Amino acid sequence: MHSILVIGCGSIGERHLRCFQKTGRCVVSACDTHGALLAVIEERYKVPVFSSLDMALAESRFEAVVICTPAHLHLPIAIKLLNLRLHVFIEKPLAIDNALVPQLRESIAKAERFVAVAYVYHLMPWIVGAREFLKTGELGKVLQASSISGQHFPTFRPAYRDIYYARHELGGGGIQDALTHIVNVTEWLIGPCTRVFCDAAHQSLEGVNVEDTVNVSARHGEALVSYAMTQFQVPNENTLLINCEYGSVKIKTNHQRWGLIRMGDKDWTWHQTPTMERDDMFIAQANAFLDGVEGKDTLLCTFEEAVQTLKFNQAALRSAATGSAIVIE
Ligand SMILES: NC(=O)c1ccc[n+]([C@@H]2O[C@H](COP(=O)([O-])OP(=O)(O)OC[C@H]3O[C@@H](n4cnc5c(N)ncnc54)[C@H](O)[C@@H]3O)[C@@H](O)[C@H]2O)c1
């Protein structure tokens, strides 16, 4: 059995804890600095709990950690634990800036431990299916793509005003919190973003000032890509259309399916994947992380892929602030 410590047991940390438990492949412990929350976690999941990371490390031994604190703490914690030679799984976004990226890269090289970033779209079968097909190259080069996504964030995360989401410096706002998932998976499908022009505004969500609405005109190498995202719209929808030389691929995440249309076809051919509840994706992700710890190949987002998406996040924020297009080196 693997031994896993979940650090930060708020909304997503609790889900990771539950889903790692459900793999049946590990014993899980929990760490959070919020005492009342920790008591609930202890009661609900019957796991050992620790009120600080230092206490957890002093009192017990772990093989791997899942870092689920707000994003400004991801890299300091990851570096500390890699230097103790633990395997590390980091929630998205990787960080809020690239200050500690070189240091983490060095720690990874020295520790020789498995490191991945929890961009959970990598575990969605409808995305994996589309990616496998795109990799065949049958449709030729990707020339253009457009993504339309959004949901009513207050419905899904009523506490949004009181958490990291309210502040950019904690990893908040629509770019770092939500669009980052879409951009990361688009990069995984068609290659890294190389240029960003971003228009973003606070349009609707009460009690915060960060952007809840984002329009991006980007380049991913030779491909032109547009992203439109809102966090106030009523429909919870997420579509990515990828137009290639000889046909198109469409991914409809809310319908858990991907489609294909070749030049000359009259209609889409859809590939429906088996229905997954949200926890199912996180159980699949937990299993993939444990596979990685065991030295097996996984589809999880790598550290370097997450560094690239962090560059996008920063470029988009800078572009929105300055009104200029930003080239990503
Ligand atoms: N993959 C996803 O779908 C998804 C969804 C939500 C959030 N996230 C990401 O996960 C991270 C956490 O988000 P959340 O929504 O769970 O936030 P949250 O505020 O609900 O939980 C964060 C928890 O971390 C704890 N914490 C803070 N500092 C700590 C420390 N030094 N040691 C131990 N615990 C500490 C807090 O007490 C809190 O309970 C963020 O980076 C966020 O972007 C990912």
CSV table of C-alpha atoms and ligand atoms in Angstrom, one decimal:
chain,number,residue,atom,x,y,z
A,1,MET,CA,0.0,0.0,0.0
A,2,HIS,CA,1.2,3.5,-0.8
A,3,SER,CA,1.2,6.1,1.8
A,4,ILE,CA,-0.2,9.5,0.7
A,5,LEU,CA,-0.5,12.8,2.6
A,6,VAL,CA,-3.1,15.3,1.3
A,7,ILE,CA,-1.9,18.9,2.1
A,8,GLY,CA,-4.8,21.3,2.2
A,9,CYS,CA,-8.2,19.6,2.7
A,10,GLY,CA,-10.6,22.3,1.4
A,11,SER,CA,-12.8,21.7,-1.6
A,12,ILE,CA,-10.5,19.9,-3.9
A,13,GLY,CA,-8.2,18.4,-1.2
A,14,GLU,CA,-11.2,16.6,0.3
A,15,ARG,CA,-12.1,15.2,-3.1
A,16,HIS,CA,-8.5,14.0,-3.6
A,17,LEU,CA,-8.5,12.4,-0.2
A,18,ARG,CA,-11.8,10.5,-0.9
A,19,CYS,CA,-10.7,9.5,-4.4
A,20,PHE,CA,-7.3,8.3,-3.4
A,21,GLN,CA,-9.0,6.2,-0.7
A,22,LYS,CA,-11.3,4.8,-3.3
A,23,THR,CA,-8.4,3.5,-5.4
A,24,GLY,CA,-7.8,0.9,-2.6
A,25,ARG,CA,-4.1,1.2,-3.3
A,26,CYS,CA,-3.0,3.6,-0.6
A,27,VAL,CA,-3.5,4.8,3.0
A,28,VAL,CA,-4.3,8.5,3.1
A,29,SER,CA,-3.5,11.1,5.8
A,30,ALA,CA,-4.7,14.7,5.9
A,31,CYS,CA,-3.0,17.9,6.7
A,32,ASP,CA,-4.7,21.3,7.0
A,33,THR,CA,-4.0,24.4,9.1
A,34,HIS,CA,-7.8,25.0,9.6
A,35,GLY,CA,-8.6,23.1,12.8
A,36,ALA,CA,-12.4,22.9,12.5
A,37,LEU,CA,-12.1,21.6,8.9
A,38,LEU,CA,-9.6,19.0,9.9
A,39,ALA,CA,-11.9,17.7,12.6
A,40,VAL,CA,-14.6,17.2,10.0
A,41,ILE,CA,-12.2,15.4,7.7
A,42,GLU,CA,-11.1,13.1,10.6
A,43,GLU,CA,-14.7,12.2,11.5
A,44,ARG,CA,-15.8,11.8,7.9
A,45,TYR,CA,-12.9,9.7,6.5
A,46,LYS,CA,-11.4,8.1,9.6
A,47,VAL,CA,-7.9,9.2,8.6
A,48,PRO,CA,-4.9,10.4,10.6
A,49,VAL,CA,-4.9,14.2,10.6
A,50,PHE,CA,-2.1,16.8,11.1
A,51,SER,CA,-2.6,20.5,11.8
A,52,SER,CA,0.6,21.4,10.0
A,53,LEU,CA,3.0,20.0,7.4
A,54,ASP,CA,5.9,20.1,9.8
A,55,MET,CA,3.9,18.1,12.4
A,56,ALA,CA,2.9,15.5,9.7
A,57,LEU,CA,6.5,15.1,8.7
A,58,ALA,CA,7.7,14.8,12.3
A,59,GLU,CA,5.1,12.3,13.3
A,60,SER,CA,4.7,10.0,10.3
A,61,ARG,CA,6.3,8.8,7.1
A,62,PHE,CA,4.8,9.3,3.6
A,63,GLU,CA,5.8,8.1,0.2
A,64,ALA,CA,3.9,10.9,-1.7
A,65,VAL,CA,2.0,14.1,-1.2
A,66,VAL,CA,-0.9,15.8,-3.0
A,67,ILE,CA,-0.6,19.6,-2.7
A,68,CYS,CA,-4.0,21.2,-2.5
A,69,THR,CA,-3.4,24.5,-0.9
A,70,PRO,CA,-3.9,27.8,-2.8
A,71,ALA,CA,-1.5,28.2,-5.7
A,72,HIS,CA,1.0,30.7,-4.1
A,73,LEU,CA,2.0,27.8,-1.7
A,74,HIS,CA,2.3,25.0,-4.3
A,75,LEU,CA,6.0,25.5,-5.2
A,76,PRO,CA,7.5,26.2,-1.8
A,77,ILE,CA,5.8,23.1,-0.5
A,78,ALA,CA,6.8,21.0,-3.5
A,79,ILE,CA,10.4,22.0,-3.3
A,80,LYS,CA,10.5,21.2,0.4
A,81,LEU,CA,9.0,17.7,-0.1
A,82,LEU,CA,11.0,16.8,-3.2
A,83,ASN,CA,14.2,17.6,-1.2
A,84,LEU,CA,12.9,15.0,1.3
A,85,ARG,CA,12.6,12.6,-1.8
A,86,LEU,CA,8.8,12.3,-1.8
A,87,HIS,CA,6.7,11.9,-4.9
A,88,VAL,CA,4.7,15.1,-5.5
A,89,PHE,CA,1.3,15.7,-7.1
A,90,ILE,CA,0.5,19.4,-7.4
A,91,GLU,CA,-3.0,21.0,-8.0
A,92,LYS,CA,-3.4,23.5,-10.8
A,93,PRO,CA,-2.3,26.1,-11.5
A,94,LEU,CA,1.3,25.2,-10.9
A,95,ALA,CA,2.0,28.6,-9.3
A,96,ILE,CA,1.2,32.3,-9.5
A,97,ASP,CA,4.6,33.2,-11.0
A,98,ASN,CA,7.7,31.5,-12.3
A,99,ALA,CA,10.0,32.7,-9.4
A,100,LEU,CA,10.6,29.2,-8.0
A,101,VAL,CA,10.3,27.2,-11.2
A,102,PRO,CA,14.1,26.9,-11.8
A,103,GLN,CA,14.5,25.7,-8.2
A,104,LEU,CA,11.7,23.2,-8.5
A,105,ARG,CA,13.2,21.9,-11.8
A,106,GLU,CA,16.5,21.4,-10.0
A,107,SER,CA,14.8,19.6,-7.1
A,108,ILE,CA,13.1,17.3,-9.5
A,109,ALA,CA,16.3,16.4,-11.2
A,110,LYS,CA,18.0,15.7,-7.9
A,111,ALA,CA,15.2,13.8,-6.2
A,112,GLU,CA,14.3,11.5,-9.1
A,113,ARG,CA,10.8,11.2,-7.8
A,114,PHE,CA,7.5,11.3,-9.8
A,115,VAL,CA,6.0,14.8,-10.2
A,116,ALA,CA,2.8,15.6,-12.0
A,117,VAL,CA,0.2,18.4,-12.0
A,118,ALA,CA,-3.5,17.8,-11.5
A,119,TYR,CA,-5.0,19.2,-14.7
A,120,VAL,CA,-7.8,16.7,-14.5
A,121,TYR,CA,-8.9,17.1,-18.2
A,122,HIS,CA,-6.0,14.7,-19.0
A,123,LEU,CA,-8.1,11.9,-17.5
A,124,MET,CA,-11.3,12.6,-19.5
A,125,PRO,CA,-11.8,9.8,-22.0
A,126,TRP,CA,-13.5,12.1,-24.6
A,127,ILE,CA,-10.4,14.2,-24.6
A,128,VAL,CA,-8.0,11.3,-24.7
A,129,GLY,CA,-10.0,9.8,-27.6
A,130,ALA,CA,-9.8,13.0,-29.6
A,131,ARG,CA,-6.1,13.4,-28.8
A,132,GLU,CA,-5.3,9.8,-30.0
A,133,PHE,CA,-7.2,10.6,-33.2
A,134,LEU,CA,-5.4,13.9,-33.8
A,135,LYS,CA,-2.1,12.2,-33.3
A,136,THR,CA,-2.7,10.0,-36.3
A,137,GLY,CA,-2.3,13.2,-38.4
A,138,GLU,CA,-5.2,12.0,-40.7
A,139,LEU,CA,-6.7,15.5,-40.8
A,140,GLY,CA,-3.5,17.2,-41.6
A,141,LYS,CA,-2.3,20.3,-39.8
A,142,VAL,CA,-4.3,22.1,-37.2
A,143,LEU,CA,-5.1,25.5,-38.7
A,144,GLN,CA,-7.5,27.0,-36.2
A,145,ALA,CA,-9.4,26.2,-33.0
A,146,SER,CA,-12.1,27.8,-30.9
A,147,SER,CA,-13.1,27.2,-27.4
A,148,ILE,CA,-16.3,28.3,-25.8
A,149,SER,CA,-16.7,27.5,-22.1
A,150,GLY,CA,-18.4,28.6,-19.0
A,151,GLN,CA,-20.6,27.9,-16.0
A,152,HIS,CA,-22.4,29.7,-13.2
A,153,PHE,CA,-19.5,29.7,-10.7
A,154,PRO,CA,-21.6,30.9,-7.7
A,155,THR,CA,-23.7,27.7,-8.1
A,156,PHE,CA,-20.7,25.4,-8.2
A,157,ARG,CA,-18.6,27.3,-5.7
A,158,PRO,CA,-20.9,29.4,-3.4
A,159,ALA,CA,-17.9,30.3,-1.2
A,160,TYR,CA,-16.0,31.9,-4.1
A,161,ARG,CA,-15.8,35.3,-2.4
A,162,ASP,CA,-14.0,33.9,0.7
A,163,ILE,CA,-11.4,31.6,-0.9
A,164,TYR,CA,-8.3,32.1,-3.1
A,165,TYR,CA,-10.5,32.9,-6.1
A,166,ALA,CA,-11.0,36.5,-4.9
A,167,ARG,CA,-7.3,37.4,-5.3
A,168,HIS,CA,-4.9,37.0,-8.2
A,169,GLU,CA,-1.9,36.7,-5.9
A,170,LEU,CA,-3.5,33.5,-4.4
A,171,GLY,CA,-4.2,32.0,-7.9
A,172,GLY,CA,-7.7,33.6,-8.2
A,173,GLY,CA,-9.7,35.1,-11.1
A,174,GLY,CA,-11.0,33.4,-14.2
A,175,ILE,CA,-7.7,33.2,-16.1
A,176,GLN,CA,-5.7,31.3,-13.4
A,177,ASP,CA,-8.6,29.3,-12.0
A,178,ALA,CA,-10.8,28.2,-14.9
A,179,LEU,CA,-9.4,29.2,-18.3
A,180,THR,CA,-6.1,27.5,-17.3
A,181,HIS,CA,-7.8,24.1,-17.5
A,182,ILE,CA,-9.0,24.8,-21.1
A,183,VAL,CA,-5.7,26.2,-22.3
A,184,ASN,CA,-3.7,23.4,-20.7
A,185,VAL,CA,-5.7,20.8,-22.5
A,186,THR,CA,-5.7,22.7,-25.8
A,187,GLU,CA,-1.9,22.8,-25.5
A,188,TRP,CA,-1.9,19.1,-24.9
A,189,LEU,CA,-4.0,18.6,-28.0
A,190,ILE,CA,-2.4,21.0,-30.5
A,191,GLY,CA,0.8,22.2,-29.0
A,192,PRO,CA,2.0,25.2,-26.8
A,193,CYS,CA,0.5,28.7,-27.0
A,194,THR,CA,3.1,31.1,-28.4
A,195,ARG,CA,1.2,34.5,-28.4
A,196,VAL,CA,-1.6,35.9,-26.4
A,197,PHE,CA,-3.9,38.9,-26.8
A,198,CYS,CA,-6.3,38.9,-23.8
A,199,ASP,CA,-9.3,41.0,-23.0
A,200,ALA,CA,-10.8,40.3,-19.6
A,201,ALA,CA,-13.2,42.0,-17.2
A,202,HIS,CA,-15.2,41.6,-14.1
A,203,GLN,CA,-18.7,41.5,-15.5
A,204,SER,CA,-21.0,39.9,-12.9
A,205,LEU,CA,-19.8,38.0,-9.9
A,206,GLU,CA,-20.8,39.8,-6.7
A,207,GLY,CA,-18.3,40.5,-3.9
A,208,VAL,CA,-15.1,40.1,-6.0
A,209,ASN,CA,-13.2,42.3,-8.4
A,210,VAL,CA,-11.2,39.7,-10.4
A,211,GLU,CA,-12.1,38.9,-14.0
A,212,ASP,CA,-15.0,36.5,-14.5
A,213,THR,CA,-15.1,36.9,-18.3
A,214,VAL,CA,-12.2,36.3,-20.7
A,215,ASN,CA,-11.7,36.6,-24.4
A,216,VAL,CA,-8.4,35.5,-25.9
A,217,SER,CA,-7.0,35.6,-29.4
A,218,ALA,CA,-4.0,33.4,-29.4
A,219,ARG,CA,-1.5,31.6,-31.6
A,220,HIS,CA,-0.3,28.1,-30.9
A,221,GLY,CA,2.5,28.0,-33.3
A,222,GLU,CA,0.9,28.3,-36.8
A,223,ALA,CA,-2.6,27.7,-35.5
A,224,LEU,CA,-5.0,30.6,-34.6
A,225,VAL,CA,-7.0,29.9,-31.5
A,226,SER,CA,-9.8,31.8,-29.8
A,227,TYR,CA,-11.0,31.3,-26.2
A,228,ALA,CA,-14.2,32.7,-24.8
A,229,MET,CA,-15.1,31.9,-21.2
A,230,THR,CA,-17.5,33.2,-18.6
A,231,GLN,CA,-18.1,32.3,-15.0
A,232,PHE,CA,-21.6,33.8,-14.8
A,233,GLN,CA,-23.4,32.2,-17.7
A,234,VAL,CA,-26.3,29.9,-16.9
A,235,PRO,CA,-25.4,26.9,-19.1
A,236,ASN,CA,-22.5,24.7,-17.9
A,237,GLU,CA,-21.0,24.1,-21.3
A,238,ASN,CA,-17.6,23.5,-22.7
A,239,THR,CA,-16.9,23.0,-26.4
A,240,LEU,CA,-13.6,22.9,-28.3
A,241,LEU,CA,-13.6,22.9,-32.1
A,242,ILE,CA,-10.4,22.1,-33.9
A,243,ASN,CA,-10.3,22.8,-37.6
A,244,CYS,CA,-7.6,21.0,-39.6
A,245,GLU,CA,-6.7,20.9,-43.3
A,246,TYR,CA,-8.9,18.0,-44.1
A,247,GLY,CA,-11.6,18.0,-41.5
A,248,SER,CA,-12.5,19.0,-37.9
A,249,VAL,CA,-12.7,17.5,-34.4
A,250,LYS,CA,-15.1,18.7,-31.8
A,251,ILE,CA,-15.0,18.0,-28.1
A,252,LYS,CA,-18.1,18.5,-26.0
A,253,THR,CA,-17.0,18.1,-22.4
A,254,ASN,CA,-20.4,18.6,-20.9
A,255,HIS,CA,-21.8,15.8,-23.1
A,256,GLN,CA,-18.6,13.6,-22.6
A,257,ARG,CA,-18.2,13.0,-26.3
A,258,TRP,CA,-15.9,13.9,-29.2
A,259,GLY,CA,-16.8,14.1,-32.8
A,260,LEU,CA,-15.1,13.9,-36.2
A,261,ILE,CA,-16.1,15.3,-39.6
A,262,ARG,CA,-13.9,14.6,-42.6
A,263,MET,CA,-13.9,16.6,-45.8
A,264,GLY,CA,-17.0,15.4,-47.8
A,265,ASP,CA,-18.9,14.0,-44.7
A,266,LYS,CA,-22.4,15.4,-44.3
A,267,ASP,CA,-22.5,15.2,-40.5
A,268,TRP,CA,-20.4,14.6,-37.4
A,269,THR,CA,-19.5,11.1,-36.3
A,270,TRP,CA,-19.7,11.1,-32.5
A,271,HIS,CA,-17.8,9.0,-30.1
A,272,GLN,CA,-19.7,8.8,-26.8
A,273,THR,CA,-17.6,7.7,-23.9
A,274,PRO,CA,-19.0,5.9,-20.8
A,275,THR,CA,-20.6,8.4,-18.3
A,276,MET,CA,-18.3,9.6,-15.6
A,277,GLU,CA,-19.3,11.4,-12.5
A,278,ARG,CA,-16.8,14.0,-11.1
A,279,ASP,CA,-15.3,11.7,-8.5
A,280,ASP,CA,-14.7,9.0,-11.3
A,281,MET,CA,-12.3,11.4,-13.0
A,282,PHE,CA,-10.5,12.1,-9.8
A,283,ILE,CA,-10.3,8.3,-9.0
A,284,ALA,CA,-8.8,7.8,-12.5
A,285,GLN,CA,-6.4,10.6,-11.8
A,286,ALA,CA,-5.4,9.2,-8.4
A,287,ASN,CA,-4.8,5.8,-10.0
A,288,ALA,CA,-2.7,7.4,-12.7
A,289,PHE,CA,-0.6,9.2,-10.1
A,290,LEU,CA,0.0,6.0,-8.2
A,291,ASP,CA,1.0,4.4,-11.5
A,292,GLY,CA,3.5,7.1,-12.0
A,293,VAL,CA,4.8,6.5,-8.4
A,294,GLU,CA,5.3,2.9,-9.5
A,295,GLY,CA,7.3,4.0,-12.5
A,296,LYS,CA,4.6,3.4,-15.1
A,297,ASP,CA,3.7,5.7,-18.0
A,298,THR,CA,0.8,8.1,-17.4
A,299,LEU,CA,-1.2,10.7,-19.3
A,300,LEU,CA,-1.0,13.2,-16.4
A,301,CYS,CA,0.1,16.7,-17.0
A,302,THR,CA,3.9,16.9,-16.6
A,303,PHE,CA,5.8,19.6,-14.7
A,304,GLU,CA,7.1,21.1,-18.0
A,305,GLU,CA,3.6,21.2,-19.5
A,306,ALA,CA,2.3,23.0,-16.4
A,307,VAL,CA,5.2,25.5,-16.6
A,308,GLN,CA,4.1,26.2,-20.2
A,309,THR,CA,0.5,26.8,-19.1
A,310,LEU,CA,1.8,29.0,-16.2
A,311,LYS,CA,3.5,31.1,-18.9
A,312,PHE,CA,0.1,31.4,-20.6
A,313,ASN,CA,-1.6,32.5,-17.4
A,314,GLN,CA,1.0,35.2,-16.8
A,315,ALA,CA,0.9,36.4,-20.4
A,316,ALA,CA,-2.9,36.6,-20.4
A,317,LEU,CA,-2.9,38.6,-17.2
A,318,ARG,CA,-0.3,40.9,-18.5
A,319,SER,CA,-2.0,41.3,-21.9
A,320,ALA,CA,-5.3,42.1,-20.1
A,321,ALA,CA,-3.6,44.7,-17.9
A,322,THR,CA,-1.6,46.4,-20.7
A,323,GLY,CA,-3.9,46.0,-23.8
A,324,SER,CA,-0.9,44.5,-25.7
A,325,ALA,CA,-0.3,41.1,-27.3
A,326,ILE,CA,2.4,39.1,-25.4
A,327,VAL,CA,4.7,36.7,-27.1
A,328,ILE,CA,5.5,33.5,-25.0
A,329,GLU,CA,9.1,32.5,-25.3
B,1,LIG,N1,-8.6,20.4,-10.4
B,1,LIG,C1,-9.7,21.1,-10.1
B,1,LIG,O1,-10.8,20.8,-10.6
B,1,LIG,C2,-9.7,22.1,-9.0
B,1,LIG,C3,-10.9,22.5,-8.4
B,1,LIG,C4,-10.8,23.4,-7.3
B,1,LIG,C5,-9.6,23.9,-6.9
B,1,LIG,N2,-8.4,23.5,-7.5
B,1,LIG,C6,-7.1,24.0,-7.1
B,1,LIG,O2,-6.8,23.4,-5.9
B,1,LIG,C7,-6.2,24.4,-5.0
B,1,LIG,C8,-7.0,24.5,-3.7
B,1,LIG,O3,-8.3,24.9,-4.1
B,1,LIG,P1,-9.6,24.7,-3.1
B,1,LIG,O4,-10.8,25.1,-3.9
B,1,LIG,O5,-9.6,23.3,-2.5
B,1,LIG,O6,-9.3,25.8,-2.0
B,1,LIG,P2,-9.9,25.8,-0.5
B,1,LIG,O7,-9.7,27.2,0.0
B,1,LIG,O8,-11.2,25.2,-0.4
B,1,LIG,O9,-8.9,24.8,0.3
B,1,LIG,C9,-7.5,25.1,0.5
B,1,LIG,C10,-7.1,24.6,1.9
B,1,LIG,O10,-5.7,24.7,2.1
B,1,LIG,C11,-5.5,24.9,3.5
B,1,LIG,N3,-4.2,25.4,3.7
B,1,LIG,C12,-3.7,26.7,3.4
B,1,LIG,N4,-2.4,26.8,3.7
B,1,LIG,C13,-2.1,25.6,4.2
B,1,LIG,C14,-0.8,25.1,4.7
B,1,LIG,N5,0.3,25.8,4.7
B,1,LIG,N6,-0.8,23.8,5.1
B,1,LIG,C15,-1.9,23.0,5.1
B,1,LIG,N7,-3.1,23.5,4.6
B,1,LIG,C16,-3.2,24.7,4.2
B,1,LIG,C17,-6.7,25.8,3.9
B,1,LIG,O11,-6.9,25.8,5.3
B,1,LIG,C18,-7.8,25.3,3.0
B,1,LIG,O12,-8.6,24.3,3.8
B,1,LIG,C19,-6.0,25.7,-5.8
B,1,LIG,O13,-4.8,25.7,-6.4
B,1,LIG,C20,-7.1,25.5,-6.9
B,1,LIG,O14,-6.8,26.2,-8.0
B,1,LIG,C21,-8.5,22.6,-8.5
